[in-house]
Amino acid sequence: MAQSKYLNSLEPWQDPKAQPYVSIKSLAKTFGGRVAVNEVSLSIYKGELFSLLGRSGCGKTTLLRMLAGFETPSSGKVFIDGMDMTDTPAYKRPVSMVFQSYALFPHMTVEQNIAFGLIQDGMSKSEIRDRVDAYLELVQMSGYERRKPDQLSGGERQRVALARSLVKQPKLVLLDEPLAALDKKLRERTQLELVNIQEKVGVTFIMVSHDQEEAMTMSSRIGLMNEGRILQVGAPTEIYEYPNSKYVANFIGSVNLFDGIIIEEEPDHVIVKSTSMEKNLYVSHSASVPVGAQISVAIRPEKVILTDSKPKGEYNWTSGVVKDIVYLGDVSIYHVKLRSGMIIFATVANLVRAAERPVQWEDEVFLYWKPENGIILTI
Ligand code: ATP
């Protein structure tokens, strides 16, 4: 996960004095009676790389297109840098868009593609040359000036498309799944390159993605969408460690969910009885719900510790039989079936080679986790 660039200063979204750069107010879009974007309100700050993340059809592209001015909102407002842009046509917004399909002109060279918008603006030839050179260097494509798009790899084409969108020095860059056409390895490398370029130019990026790993790697914050609504907004670690619902917990990474009832509720802990486990669950933080409430306790697989000896404590452990071991190189994911039938996932680092690992299929094992690793979810 990328380190926060705001390490030495207050993150703008936590600073009550900071003014949002992009302000989306109760924005909605309906297509023929079907709601695509449902009353979305969001504040995005200067220099952020903000990702709209969600499943196909959740409304993220429609929201991005309304920011670009390609789609007219059914209701609500869009402000950019304090200016109401809701009725401003796309070409008059200080916004540039990068598409999944690059949208480069095939008959033009790299240089001509990047210079296109500057020529239209009537910039002088020498200024254009300097600007194009600077942005080619920024995206590490110097030397490729004379090539046509079909003589470039997918990653190179996307870098040219990025240079073309940055060369006019927009205030805001909107990226619609910009890396989706690249293969996995190249995509991972390009993610970091894109973050580096964004940090160098300091422009605000809003990106649409359906790939949670990509959003986690690249973003300052993520807005997780479902059915036209934003379910949670937060930094990647915040969304991962403190999801606000079962939907979010399941969408970001994998999770073990124990449905249960609160049987003790104190300011510093709650105790939960779950039919999935013989032992009760102890979570060392308060829940804003009373005794008797139906809730779920979420435990991430990497927080589950697998052992062959019986844990000592009264809470947070169980036993089961190993039904599957998914070997992923650096880690293995153990699928352990409890007596209740529930399968628990436990991620174990492969510190020894596979042949030397003691736990195997059909072994009876114990699983436990620390009280601070449970998250109470009420929805
Ligand atoms: P994907 O990841 O597949 O691009 P998305 O989250 O970006 O999905 P949108 O493209 O915003 O989703 O679409 C949201 C909903 O609105 C979908 O149900 C889609 O079918 C519908 N929709 C989008 N554009 C139109 C349109 N021009 N006319 C009618 N319905 C549309």
mmCIF file of C-alpha atoms and ligand atoms in Angstrom:
data_model
loop_
_atom_site.group_PDB
_atom_site.id
_atom_site.type_symbol
_atom_site.label_atom_id
_atom_site.label_comp_id
_atom_site.label_asym_id
_atom_site.label_seq_id
_atom_site.Cartn_x
_atom_site.Cartn_y
_atom_site.Cartn_z
ATOM 1 C CA MET A 1 0.000 0.000 0.000
ATOM 2 C CA ALA A 2 1.330 3.469 -0.864
ATOM 3 C CA GLN A 3 2.470 5.575 2.079
ATOM 4 C CA SER A 4 0.392 8.633 2.785
ATOM 5 C CA LYS A 5 1.960 11.722 1.246
ATOM 6 C CA TYR A 6 0.399 13.763 4.031
ATOM 7 C CA LEU A 7 2.619 12.090 6.654
ATOM 8 C CA ASN A 8 4.026 15.306 8.074
ATOM 9 C CA SER A 9 0.882 17.383 7.910
ATOM 10 C CA LEU A 10 -2.736 17.058 8.839
ATOM 11 C CA GLU A 11 -4.606 15.145 6.172
ATOM 12 C CA PRO A 12 -6.850 17.749 4.523
ATOM 13 C CA TRP A 13 -10.049 15.786 5.084
ATOM 14 C CA GLN A 14 -9.314 15.839 8.812
ATOM 15 C CA ASP A 15 -8.576 19.556 8.847
ATOM 16 C CA PRO A 16 -11.769 21.486 9.597
ATOM 17 C CA LYS A 17 -10.271 24.605 7.968
ATOM 18 C CA ALA A 18 -9.434 22.902 4.641
ATOM 19 C CA GLN A 19 -11.688 23.778 1.701
ATOM 20 C CA PRO A 20 -12.607 20.916 -0.603
ATOM 21 C CA TYR A 21 -11.344 21.234 -4.136
ATOM 22 C CA VAL A 22 -14.182 19.232 -5.604
ATOM 23 C CA SER A 23 -17.487 19.389 -3.829
ATOM 24 C CA ILE A 24 -20.298 17.094 -4.902
ATOM 25 C CA LYS A 25 -23.643 17.915 -3.345
ATOM 26 C CA SER A 26 -26.597 15.487 -3.412
ATOM 27 C CA LEU A 27 -25.776 14.522 -6.980
ATOM 28 C CA ALA A 28 -28.218 12.132 -8.643
ATOM 29 C CA LYS A 29 -28.731 10.650 -12.091
ATOM 30 C CA THR A 30 -31.715 8.662 -13.284
ATOM 31 C CA PHE A 31 -31.854 6.898 -16.647
ATOM 32 C CA GLY A 32 -35.466 6.229 -17.722
ATOM 33 C CA GLY A 33 -36.678 5.846 -14.133
ATOM 34 C CA ARG A 34 -33.681 3.754 -13.039
ATOM 35 C CA VAL A 35 -31.448 5.416 -10.458
ATOM 36 C CA ALA A 36 -27.749 5.152 -11.448
ATOM 37 C CA VAL A 37 -26.356 7.672 -8.923
ATOM 38 C CA ASN A 38 -28.322 8.243 -5.738
ATOM 39 C CA GLU A 39 -27.844 11.505 -3.813
ATOM 40 C CA VAL A 40 -24.057 11.355 -3.605
ATOM 41 C CA SER A 41 -22.259 14.009 -1.549
ATOM 42 C CA LEU A 42 -18.454 14.039 -1.434
ATOM 43 C CA SER A 43 -15.614 16.428 -0.657
ATOM 44 C CA ILE A 44 -12.298 15.834 -2.424
ATOM 45 C CA TYR A 45 -9.190 17.871 -1.585
ATOM 46 C CA LYS A 46 -6.390 19.344 -3.671
ATOM 47 C CA GLY A 47 -3.636 16.872 -4.504
ATOM 48 C CA GLU A 48 -5.690 13.802 -3.645
ATOM 49 C CA LEU A 49 -5.785 10.649 -5.701
ATOM 50 C CA PHE A 50 -9.343 9.707 -4.898
ATOM 51 C CA SER A 51 -10.795 6.420 -6.156
ATOM 52 C CA LEU A 52 -14.428 5.625 -6.780
ATOM 53 C CA LEU A 53 -14.515 1.886 -6.245
ATOM 54 C CA GLY A 54 -17.333 -0.573 -6.769
ATOM 55 C CA ARG A 55 -18.798 -3.456 -8.726
ATOM 56 C CA SER A 56 -19.852 -3.128 -12.340
ATOM 57 C CA GLY A 57 -23.039 -1.091 -12.625
ATOM 58 C CA CYS A 58 -22.737 0.632 -9.217
ATOM 59 C CA GLY A 59 -22.759 4.085 -10.852
ATOM 60 C CA LYS A 60 -19.099 5.103 -10.578
ATOM 61 C CA THR A 61 -18.618 5.927 -14.278
ATOM 62 C CA THR A 62 -21.854 7.927 -14.356
ATOM 63 C CA LEU A 63 -20.626 9.928 -11.356
ATOM 64 C CA LEU A 64 -17.263 10.562 -13.066
ATOM 65 C CA ARG A 65 -18.991 11.594 -16.303
ATOM 66 C CA MET A 66 -21.105 14.108 -14.386
ATOM 67 C CA LEU A 67 -17.873 15.620 -12.996
ATOM 68 C CA ALA A 68 -16.474 15.816 -16.524
ATOM 69 C CA GLY A 69 -19.664 17.412 -17.856
ATOM 70 C CA PHE A 70 -20.441 14.520 -20.243
ATOM 71 C CA GLU A 71 -23.612 13.644 -18.361
ATOM 72 C CA THR A 72 -26.228 16.092 -17.048
ATOM 73 C CA PRO A 73 -27.243 15.457 -13.423
ATOM 74 C CA SER A 74 -30.942 14.822 -12.679
ATOM 75 C CA SER A 75 -30.404 16.840 -9.486
ATOM 76 C CA GLY A 76 -27.615 18.103 -7.229
ATOM 77 C CA LYS A 77 -24.552 20.279 -7.761
ATOM 78 C CA VAL A 78 -20.851 20.013 -8.650
ATOM 79 C CA PHE A 79 -18.348 22.633 -7.475
ATOM 80 C CA ILE A 80 -14.709 22.700 -8.622
ATOM 81 C CA ASP A 81 -12.367 25.086 -6.843
ATOM 82 C CA GLY A 82 -15.347 26.871 -5.335
ATOM 83 C CA MET A 83 -17.077 27.469 -8.707
ATOM 84 C CA ASP A 84 -20.469 25.978 -9.502
ATOM 85 C CA MET A 85 -19.802 23.817 -12.583
ATOM 86 C CA THR A 86 -23.148 22.016 -12.679
ATOM 87 C CA ASP A 87 -24.304 23.752 -15.857
ATOM 88 C CA THR A 88 -20.857 24.397 -17.374
ATOM 89 C CA PRO A 89 -20.251 22.431 -20.605
ATOM 90 C CA ALA A 90 -17.453 19.849 -20.599
ATOM 91 C CA TYR A 91 -15.053 21.879 -22.762
ATOM 92 C CA LYS A 92 -15.201 24.839 -20.379
ATOM 93 C CA ARG A 93 -14.401 22.831 -17.213
ATOM 94 C CA PRO A 94 -10.806 22.819 -15.872
ATOM 95 C CA VAL A 95 -10.902 19.069 -16.211
ATOM 96 C CA SER A 96 -9.190 16.467 -18.335
ATOM 97 C CA MET A 97 -10.229 12.869 -18.783
ATOM 98 C CA VAL A 98 -8.133 9.734 -19.320
ATOM 99 C CA PHE A 99 -10.036 6.797 -20.774
ATOM 100 C CA GLN A 100 -9.488 3.077 -20.495
ATOM 101 C CA SER A 101 -9.123 2.849 -24.277
ATOM 102 C CA TYR A 102 -6.424 5.609 -24.422
ATOM 103 C CA ALA A 103 -8.409 7.490 -27.145
ATOM 104 C CA LEU A 104 -5.210 8.493 -28.984
ATOM 105 C CA PHE A 105 -5.490 9.642 -32.606
ATOM 106 C CA PRO A 106 -4.108 6.653 -34.577
ATOM 107 C CA HIS A 107 -2.862 8.664 -37.574
ATOM 108 C CA MET A 108 -0.863 11.134 -35.417
ATOM 109 C CA THR A 109 2.571 10.635 -33.877
ATOM 110 C CA VAL A 110 3.097 10.652 -30.118
ATOM 111 C CA GLU A 111 4.267 14.254 -30.335
ATOM 112 C CA GLN A 112 1.267 15.356 -32.411
ATOM 113 C CA ASN A 113 -1.134 13.586 -30.053
ATOM 114 C CA ILE A 114 0.274 15.408 -27.037
ATOM 115 C CA ALA A 115 0.491 18.763 -28.847
ATOM 116 C CA PHE A 116 -3.053 18.574 -30.246
ATOM 117 C CA GLY A 117 -4.852 20.485 -27.482
ATOM 118 C CA LEU A 118 -2.100 23.123 -27.253
ATOM 119 C CA ILE A 119 -2.294 23.831 -31.015
ATOM 120 C CA GLN A 120 -6.069 24.247 -30.683
ATOM 121 C CA ASP A 121 -5.457 26.761 -27.900
ATOM 122 C CA GLY A 122 -3.196 28.774 -30.247
ATOM 123 C CA MET A 123 0.033 28.348 -28.263
ATOM 124 C CA SER A 124 3.263 29.289 -30.093
ATOM 125 C CA LYS A 125 5.341 26.554 -31.766
ATOM 126 C CA SER A 126 8.346 26.947 -29.488
ATOM 127 C CA GLU A 127 6.207 26.921 -26.344
ATOM 128 C CA ILE A 128 4.437 23.800 -27.585
ATOM 129 C CA ARG A 129 7.772 22.072 -28.243
ATOM 130 C CA ASP A 130 9.039 22.861 -24.741
ATOM 131 C CA ARG A 131 5.814 21.796 -23.083
ATOM 132 C CA VAL A 132 5.555 18.543 -25.062
ATOM 133 C CA ASP A 133 9.203 17.709 -24.261
ATOM 134 C CA ALA A 134 8.651 18.331 -20.567
ATOM 135 C CA TYR A 135 5.588 16.073 -20.402
ATOM 136 C CA LEU A 136 7.233 13.344 -22.500
ATOM 137 C CA GLU A 137 10.030 13.347 -19.975
ATOM 138 C CA LEU A 138 7.565 13.293 -17.093
ATOM 139 C CA VAL A 139 5.941 10.108 -18.391
ATOM 140 C CA GLN A 140 9.355 8.686 -19.403
ATOM 141 C CA MET A 141 8.545 8.634 -23.121
ATOM 142 C CA SER A 142 11.319 10.921 -24.440
ATOM 143 C CA GLY A 143 12.634 9.450 -27.694
ATOM 144 C CA TYR A 144 9.233 8.119 -28.767
ATOM 145 C CA GLU A 145 8.063 11.405 -30.351
ATOM 146 C CA ARG A 146 7.858 10.124 -33.941
ATOM 147 C CA ARG A 147 6.112 6.830 -33.231
ATOM 148 C CA LYS A 148 2.440 6.225 -33.979
ATOM 149 C CA PRO A 149 0.154 4.666 -31.335
ATOM 150 C CA ASP A 150 0.174 1.256 -33.066
ATOM 151 C CA GLN A 151 3.967 1.145 -32.594
ATOM 152 C CA LEU A 152 3.610 1.390 -28.802
ATOM 153 C CA SER A 153 2.820 -1.152 -26.090
ATOM 154 C CA GLY A 154 -0.373 -0.769 -24.038
ATOM 155 C CA GLY A 155 1.536 0.738 -21.110
ATOM 156 C CA GLU A 156 3.343 3.219 -23.378
ATOM 157 C CA ARG A 157 0.062 4.247 -25.014
ATOM 158 C CA GLN A 158 -1.471 4.889 -21.625
ATOM 159 C CA ARG A 159 1.524 7.037 -20.622
ATOM 160 C CA VAL A 160 1.095 9.093 -23.802
ATOM 161 C CA ALA A 161 -2.620 9.447 -23.065
ATOM 162 C CA LEU A 162 -1.708 10.663 -19.577
ATOM 163 C CA ALA A 163 0.816 13.166 -20.975
ATOM 164 C CA ARG A 164 -1.837 14.416 -23.382
ATOM 165 C CA SER A 165 -4.286 14.958 -20.553
ATOM 166 C CA LEU A 166 -1.702 16.671 -18.300
ATOM 167 C CA VAL A 167 -0.048 18.885 -20.919
ATOM 168 C CA LYS A 168 -2.808 21.486 -20.749
ATOM 169 C CA GLN A 169 -2.213 21.653 -16.994
ATOM 170 C CA PRO A 170 -5.771 20.925 -15.892
ATOM 171 C CA LYS A 171 -6.790 21.389 -12.257
ATOM 172 C CA LEU A 172 -8.477 18.042 -12.149
ATOM 173 C CA VAL A 173 -7.800 14.786 -13.997
ATOM 174 C CA LEU A 174 -10.540 12.170 -14.200
ATOM 175 C CA LEU A 175 -9.415 8.639 -14.980
ATOM 176 C CA ASP A 176 -11.864 5.950 -16.054
ATOM 177 C CA GLU A 177 -10.270 2.559 -15.276
ATOM 178 C CA PRO A 178 -7.015 3.835 -16.827
ATOM 179 C CA LEU A 179 -5.073 0.592 -16.393
ATOM 180 C CA ALA A 180 -7.790 -1.931 -17.162
ATOM 181 C CA ALA A 181 -6.387 -2.813 -20.601
ATOM 182 C CA LEU A 182 -2.930 -3.718 -19.238
ATOM 183 C CA ASP A 183 -1.856 -7.179 -18.102
ATOM 184 C CA LYS A 184 -1.382 -7.796 -14.371
ATOM 185 C CA LYS A 185 2.388 -7.250 -14.127
ATOM 186 C CA LEU A 186 2.387 -4.110 -16.247
ATOM 187 C CA ARG A 187 -0.658 -2.823 -14.417
ATOM 188 C CA GLU A 188 1.087 -3.129 -11.063
ATOM 189 C CA ARG A 189 4.154 -1.278 -12.329
ATOM 190 C CA THR A 190 2.085 1.414 -14.026
ATOM 191 C CA GLN A 191 0.045 1.970 -10.833
ATOM 192 C CA LEU A 192 3.150 3.177 -9.026
ATOM 193 C CA GLU A 193 4.326 5.222 -12.005
ATOM 194 C CA LEU A 194 0.953 6.938 -12.143
ATOM 195 C CA VAL A 195 1.096 7.753 -8.419
ATOM 196 C CA ASN A 196 4.639 9.172 -8.847
ATOM 197 C CA ILE A 197 3.585 11.350 -11.774
ATOM 198 C CA GLN A 198 0.500 12.550 -9.904
ATOM 199 C CA GLU A 199 2.640 13.482 -6.893
ATOM 200 C CA LYS A 200 5.163 15.309 -9.071
ATOM 201 C CA VAL A 201 2.575 17.481 -10.813
ATOM 202 C CA GLY A 202 0.405 17.811 -7.690
ATOM 203 C CA VAL A 203 -2.829 17.703 -9.717
ATOM 204 C CA THR A 204 -5.972 16.256 -8.162
ATOM 205 C CA PHE A 205 -6.900 12.862 -9.629
ATOM 206 C CA ILE A 206 -10.266 11.155 -9.380
ATOM 207 C CA MET A 207 -10.144 7.609 -10.642
ATOM 208 C CA VAL A 208 -12.783 4.969 -11.255
ATOM 209 C CA SER A 209 -11.812 1.400 -10.491
ATOM 210 C CA HIS A 210 -13.467 -1.937 -9.819
ATOM 211 C CA ASP A 211 -10.160 -3.422 -8.664
ATOM 212 C CA GLN A 212 -9.819 -3.132 -4.905
ATOM 213 C CA GLU A 213 -6.085 -3.889 -4.859
ATOM 214 C CA GLU A 214 -5.470 -1.144 -7.397
ATOM 215 C CA ALA A 215 -7.512 1.363 -5.413
ATOM 216 C CA MET A 216 -5.752 0.334 -2.177
ATOM 217 C CA THR A 217 -2.297 0.726 -3.750
ATOM 218 C CA MET A 218 -2.865 4.082 -5.393
ATOM 219 C CA SER A 219 -5.397 6.141 -3.478
ATOM 220 C CA SER A 220 -5.217 8.774 -0.791
ATOM 221 C CA ARG A 221 -8.845 7.885 -0.122
ATOM 222 C CA ILE A 222 -11.443 5.551 -1.536
ATOM 223 C CA GLY A 223 -15.178 6.104 -1.929
ATOM 224 C CA LEU A 224 -16.782 2.664 -1.995
ATOM 225 C CA MET A 225 -20.014 2.604 -4.020
ATOM 226 C CA ASN A 226 -22.924 0.212 -4.275
ATOM 227 C CA GLU A 227 -26.216 0.700 -6.104
ATOM 228 C CA GLY A 228 -25.577 4.364 -6.789
ATOM 229 C CA ARG A 229 -24.662 5.269 -3.217
ATOM 230 C CA ILE A 230 -21.385 5.874 -1.423
ATOM 231 C CA LEU A 231 -21.200 3.374 1.443
ATOM 232 C CA GLN A 232 -17.923 4.497 3.023
ATOM 233 C CA VAL A 233 -15.200 7.054 2.368
ATOM 234 C CA GLY A 234 -11.768 6.617 3.913
ATOM 235 C CA ALA A 235 -8.049 6.077 3.513
ATOM 236 C CA PRO A 236 -7.220 2.539 2.330
ATOM 237 C CA THR A 237 -6.094 1.408 5.795
ATOM 238 C CA GLU A 238 -9.190 2.884 7.405
ATOM 239 C CA ILE A 239 -11.558 1.109 5.009
ATOM 240 C CA TYR A 240 -9.651 -2.143 5.456
ATOM 241 C CA GLU A 241 -9.248 -2.028 9.240
ATOM 242 C CA TYR A 242 -12.554 -0.346 10.080
ATOM 243 C CA PRO A 243 -15.167 -1.243 7.472
ATOM 244 C CA ASN A 244 -18.564 0.188 8.385
ATOM 245 C CA SER A 245 -20.665 -2.678 7.016
ATOM 246 C CA LYS A 246 -20.546 -6.314 5.994
ATOM 247 C CA TYR A 247 -20.693 -5.223 2.350
ATOM 248 C CA VAL A 248 -17.548 -3.084 2.695
ATOM 249 C CA ALA A 249 -15.718 -5.741 4.761
ATOM 250 C CA ASN A 250 -16.431 -8.336 2.072
ATOM 251 C CA PHE A 251 -15.609 -6.070 -0.852
ATOM 252 C CA ILE A 252 -12.206 -5.003 0.448
ATOM 253 C CA GLY A 253 -10.106 -8.099 1.000
ATOM 254 C CA SER A 254 -11.537 -11.292 2.452
ATOM 255 C CA VAL A 255 -13.109 -11.603 5.863
ATOM 256 C CA ASN A 256 -14.523 -14.140 8.340
ATOM 257 C CA LEU A 257 -17.961 -13.035 9.549
ATOM 258 C CA PHE A 258 -19.494 -14.487 12.706
ATOM 259 C CA ASP A 259 -23.186 -13.656 13.091
ATOM 260 C CA GLY A 260 -24.166 -13.421 16.746
ATOM 261 C CA ILE A 261 -25.907 -11.660 19.620
ATOM 262 C CA ILE A 262 -24.343 -9.235 22.090
ATOM 263 C CA ILE A 263 -24.524 -10.750 25.577
ATOM 264 C CA GLU A 264 -22.368 -8.199 27.407
ATOM 265 C CA GLU A 265 -21.777 -4.564 26.501
ATOM 266 C CA GLU A 266 -19.233 -2.393 28.350
ATOM 267 C CA PRO A 267 -17.405 0.823 27.372
ATOM 268 C CA ASP A 268 -14.196 -1.104 26.657
ATOM 269 C CA HIS A 269 -15.486 -4.423 25.344
ATOM 270 C CA VAL A 270 -18.372 -6.523 24.145
ATOM 271 C CA ILE A 271 -18.992 -10.249 24.374
ATOM 272 C CA VAL A 272 -20.811 -11.942 21.540
ATOM 273 C CA LYS A 273 -22.450 -15.346 21.384
ATOM 274 C CA SER A 274 -22.355 -16.876 17.934
ATOM 275 C CA THR A 275 -23.944 -20.124 16.862
ATOM 276 C CA SER A 276 -20.936 -20.733 14.621
ATOM 277 C CA MET A 277 -18.549 -21.179 17.585
ATOM 278 C CA GLU A 278 -18.632 -22.955 20.941
ATOM 279 C CA LYS A 279 -16.579 -20.208 22.616
ATOM 280 C CA ASN A 280 -17.877 -16.667 22.858
ATOM 281 C CA LEU A 281 -16.191 -13.816 21.046
ATOM 282 C CA TYR A 282 -14.596 -10.976 23.024
ATOM 283 C CA VAL A 283 -14.036 -7.721 21.167
ATOM 284 C CA SER A 284 -12.032 -5.036 22.941
ATOM 285 C CA HIS A 285 -13.952 -2.004 21.803
ATOM 286 C CA SER A 286 -17.410 -0.721 22.519
ATOM 287 C CA ALA A 287 -20.366 -1.210 20.214
ATOM 288 C CA SER A 288 -23.062 1.383 19.829
ATOM 289 C CA VAL A 289 -25.749 -1.278 20.200
ATOM 290 C CA PRO A 290 -27.344 -2.830 23.311
ATOM 291 C CA VAL A 291 -27.253 -6.320 24.771
ATOM 292 C CA GLY A 292 -29.451 -8.609 22.682
ATOM 293 C CA ALA A 293 -28.659 -6.875 19.401
ATOM 294 C CA GLN A 294 -27.965 -9.031 16.355
ATOM 295 C CA ILE A 295 -24.557 -8.163 14.937
ATOM 296 C CA SER A 296 -21.630 -9.695 13.078
ATOM 297 C CA VAL A 297 -18.024 -9.893 14.198
ATOM 298 C CA ALA A 298 -15.519 -9.540 11.347
ATOM 299 C CA ILE A 299 -12.017 -11.028 11.597
ATOM 300 C CA ARG A 300 -9.529 -10.687 8.747
ATOM 301 C CA PRO A 301 -7.837 -14.013 7.760
ATOM 302 C CA GLU A 302 -4.349 -12.658 8.482
ATOM 303 C CA LYS A 303 -5.426 -11.956 12.071
ATOM 304 C CA VAL A 304 -6.410 -15.597 12.647
ATOM 305 C CA ILE A 305 -3.577 -17.619 14.195
ATOM 306 C CA LEU A 306 -3.439 -21.315 13.407
ATOM 307 C CA THR A 307 -1.875 -23.719 15.882
ATOM 308 C CA ASP A 308 -1.893 -27.395 16.781
ATOM 309 C CA SER A 309 -2.040 -26.792 20.536
ATOM 310 C CA LYS A 310 -5.175 -25.822 22.436
ATOM 311 C CA PRO A 311 -5.279 -22.068 23.270
ATOM 312 C CA LYS A 312 -5.581 -21.169 26.969
ATOM 313 C CA GLY A 313 -8.085 -18.305 27.056
ATOM 314 C CA GLU A 314 -11.833 -18.388 27.565
ATOM 315 C CA TYR A 315 -12.694 -16.482 24.364
ATOM 316 C CA ASN A 316 -11.853 -16.117 20.671
ATOM 317 C CA TRP A 317 -10.749 -19.607 19.851
ATOM 318 C CA THR A 318 -12.166 -22.603 18.149
ATOM 319 C CA SER A 319 -11.093 -25.816 16.495
ATOM 320 C CA GLY A 320 -11.754 -27.389 13.150
ATOM 321 C CA VAL A 321 -10.452 -29.548 10.335
ATOM 322 C CA VAL A 322 -8.269 -28.280 7.490
ATOM 323 C CA LYS A 323 -10.262 -28.744 4.280
ATOM 324 C CA ASP A 324 -8.102 -26.820 1.851
ATOM 325 C CA ILE A 325 -4.723 -25.122 1.693
ATOM 326 C CA VAL A 326 -4.368 -22.515 -1.046
ATOM 327 C CA TYR A 327 -0.673 -21.951 -1.674
ATOM 328 C CA LEU A 328 0.077 -18.424 -2.924
ATOM 329 C CA GLY A 329 3.871 -18.426 -2.617
ATOM 330 C CA ASP A 330 4.488 -15.937 0.163
ATOM 331 C CA VAL A 331 1.415 -17.026 2.124
ATOM 332 C CA SER A 332 -1.014 -19.937 2.237
ATOM 333 C CA ILE A 333 -4.703 -19.626 3.005
ATOM 334 C CA TYR A 334 -6.047 -22.409 5.202
ATOM 335 C CA HIS A 335 -9.747 -23.233 4.930
ATOM 336 C CA VAL A 336 -10.754 -24.698 8.274
ATOM 337 C CA LYS A 337 -14.204 -26.252 8.782
ATOM 338 C CA LEU A 338 -15.694 -25.778 12.254
ATOM 339 C CA ARG A 339 -18.124 -28.206 13.876
ATOM 340 C CA SER A 340 -20.921 -25.747 13.063
ATOM 341 C CA GLY A 341 -20.106 -26.119 9.366
ATOM 342 C CA MET A 342 -18.670 -22.597 9.071
ATOM 343 C CA ILE A 343 -15.434 -22.329 7.102
ATOM 344 C CA ILE A 344 -12.799 -19.986 8.566
ATOM 345 C CA PHE A 345 -9.992 -18.610 6.432
ATOM 346 C CA ALA A 346 -6.588 -18.202 8.056
ATOM 347 C CA THR A 347 -3.643 -16.661 6.207
ATOM 348 C CA VAL A 348 -0.295 -18.081 7.243
ATOM 349 C CA ALA A 349 3.069 -16.733 6.083
ATOM 350 C CA ASN A 350 5.161 -19.432 4.410
ATOM 351 C CA LEU A 351 8.280 -19.096 6.509
ATOM 352 C CA VAL A 352 9.291 -22.692 5.843
ATOM 353 C CA ARG A 353 9.065 -24.633 2.597
ATOM 354 C CA ALA A 354 5.773 -26.400 1.822
ATOM 355 C CA ALA A 355 7.188 -29.885 2.347
ATOM 356 C CA GLU A 356 8.318 -28.967 5.884
ATOM 357 C CA ARG A 357 5.022 -27.454 7.026
ATOM 358 C CA PRO A 358 3.487 -29.511 9.807
ATOM 359 C CA VAL A 359 -0.228 -28.768 9.195
ATOM 360 C CA GLN A 360 -1.817 -30.719 6.347
ATOM 361 C CA TRP A 361 -5.260 -31.492 4.872
ATOM 362 C CA GLU A 362 -7.702 -33.152 7.305
ATOM 363 C CA ASP A 363 -5.559 -32.177 10.314
ATOM 364 C CA GLU A 364 -7.462 -31.005 13.406
ATOM 365 C CA VAL A 365 -6.217 -27.502 14.249
ATOM 366 C CA PHE A 366 -6.974 -24.669 16.668
ATOM 367 C CA LEU A 367 -7.610 -21.098 15.608
ATOM 368 C CA TYR A 368 -7.473 -17.992 17.768
ATOM 369 C CA TRP A 369 -7.216 -14.219 17.481
ATOM 370 C CA LYS A 370 -6.658 -11.226 19.700
ATOM 371 C CA PRO A 371 -9.615 -9.296 21.168
ATOM 372 C CA GLU A 372 -8.538 -6.091 19.372
ATOM 373 C CA ASN A 373 -8.753 -7.804 15.977
ATOM 374 C CA GLY A 374 -12.520 -8.206 15.969
ATOM 375 C CA ILE A 375 -14.751 -5.575 14.344
ATOM 376 C CA ILE A 376 -18.413 -5.290 15.302
ATOM 377 C CA LEU A 377 -20.635 -4.689 12.286
ATOM 378 C CA THR A 378 -24.268 -3.760 12.759
ATOM 379 C CA ILE A 379 -25.306 -3.607 9.069
HETATM 380 P P1 ATP B 1 -18.823 -0.494 -15.006
HETATM 381 O O1 ATP B 1 -17.718 -0.795 -14.024
HETATM 382 O O2 ATP B 1 -19.418 -1.722 -15.593
HETATM 383 O O3 ATP B 1 -18.462 0.555 -16.007
HETATM 384 P P2 ATP B 1 -20.210 1.492 -13.388
HETATM 385 O O4 ATP B 1 -20.163 1.289 -11.923
HETATM 386 O O5 ATP B 1 -19.292 2.477 -13.952
HETATM 387 O O6 ATP B 1 -20.056 0.100 -14.127
HETATM 388 P P3 ATP B 1 -22.285 3.010 -14.651
HETATM 389 O O7 ATP B 1 -21.707 2.913 -16.020
HETATM 390 O O8 ATP B 1 -22.186 4.293 -13.960
HETATM 391 O O9 ATP B 1 -21.708 1.862 -13.725
HETATM 392 O O10 ATP B 1 -23.814 2.583 -14.743
HETATM 393 C C1 ATP B 1 -24.696 2.623 -13.628
HETATM 394 C C2 ATP B 1 -26.076 2.133 -14.090
HETATM 395 O O11 ATP B 1 -26.641 3.072 -14.987
HETATM 396 C C3 ATP B 1 -26.037 0.804 -14.806
HETATM 397 O O12 ATP B 1 -27.150 0.049 -14.423
HETATM 398 C C4 ATP B 1 -26.112 1.180 -16.256
HETATM 399 O O13 ATP B 1 -26.751 0.170 -17.007
HETATM 400 C C5 ATP B 1 -26.948 2.447 -16.216
HETATM 401 N N1 ATP B 1 -26.589 3.383 -17.299
HETATM 402 C C6 ATP B 1 -25.378 3.969 -17.488
HETATM 403 N N2 ATP B 1 -25.404 4.785 -18.567
HETATM 404 C C7 ATP B 1 -26.656 4.711 -19.070
HETATM 405 C C8 ATP B 1 -27.328 5.316 -20.184
HETATM 406 N N3 ATP B 1 -26.696 6.195 -20.981
HETATM 407 N N4 ATP B 1 -28.623 4.991 -20.398
HETATM 408 C C9 ATP B 1 -29.261 4.129 -19.589
HETATM 409 N N5 ATP B 1 -28.703 3.532 -18.521
HETATM 410 C C10 ATP B 1 -27.425 3.804 -18.271
#
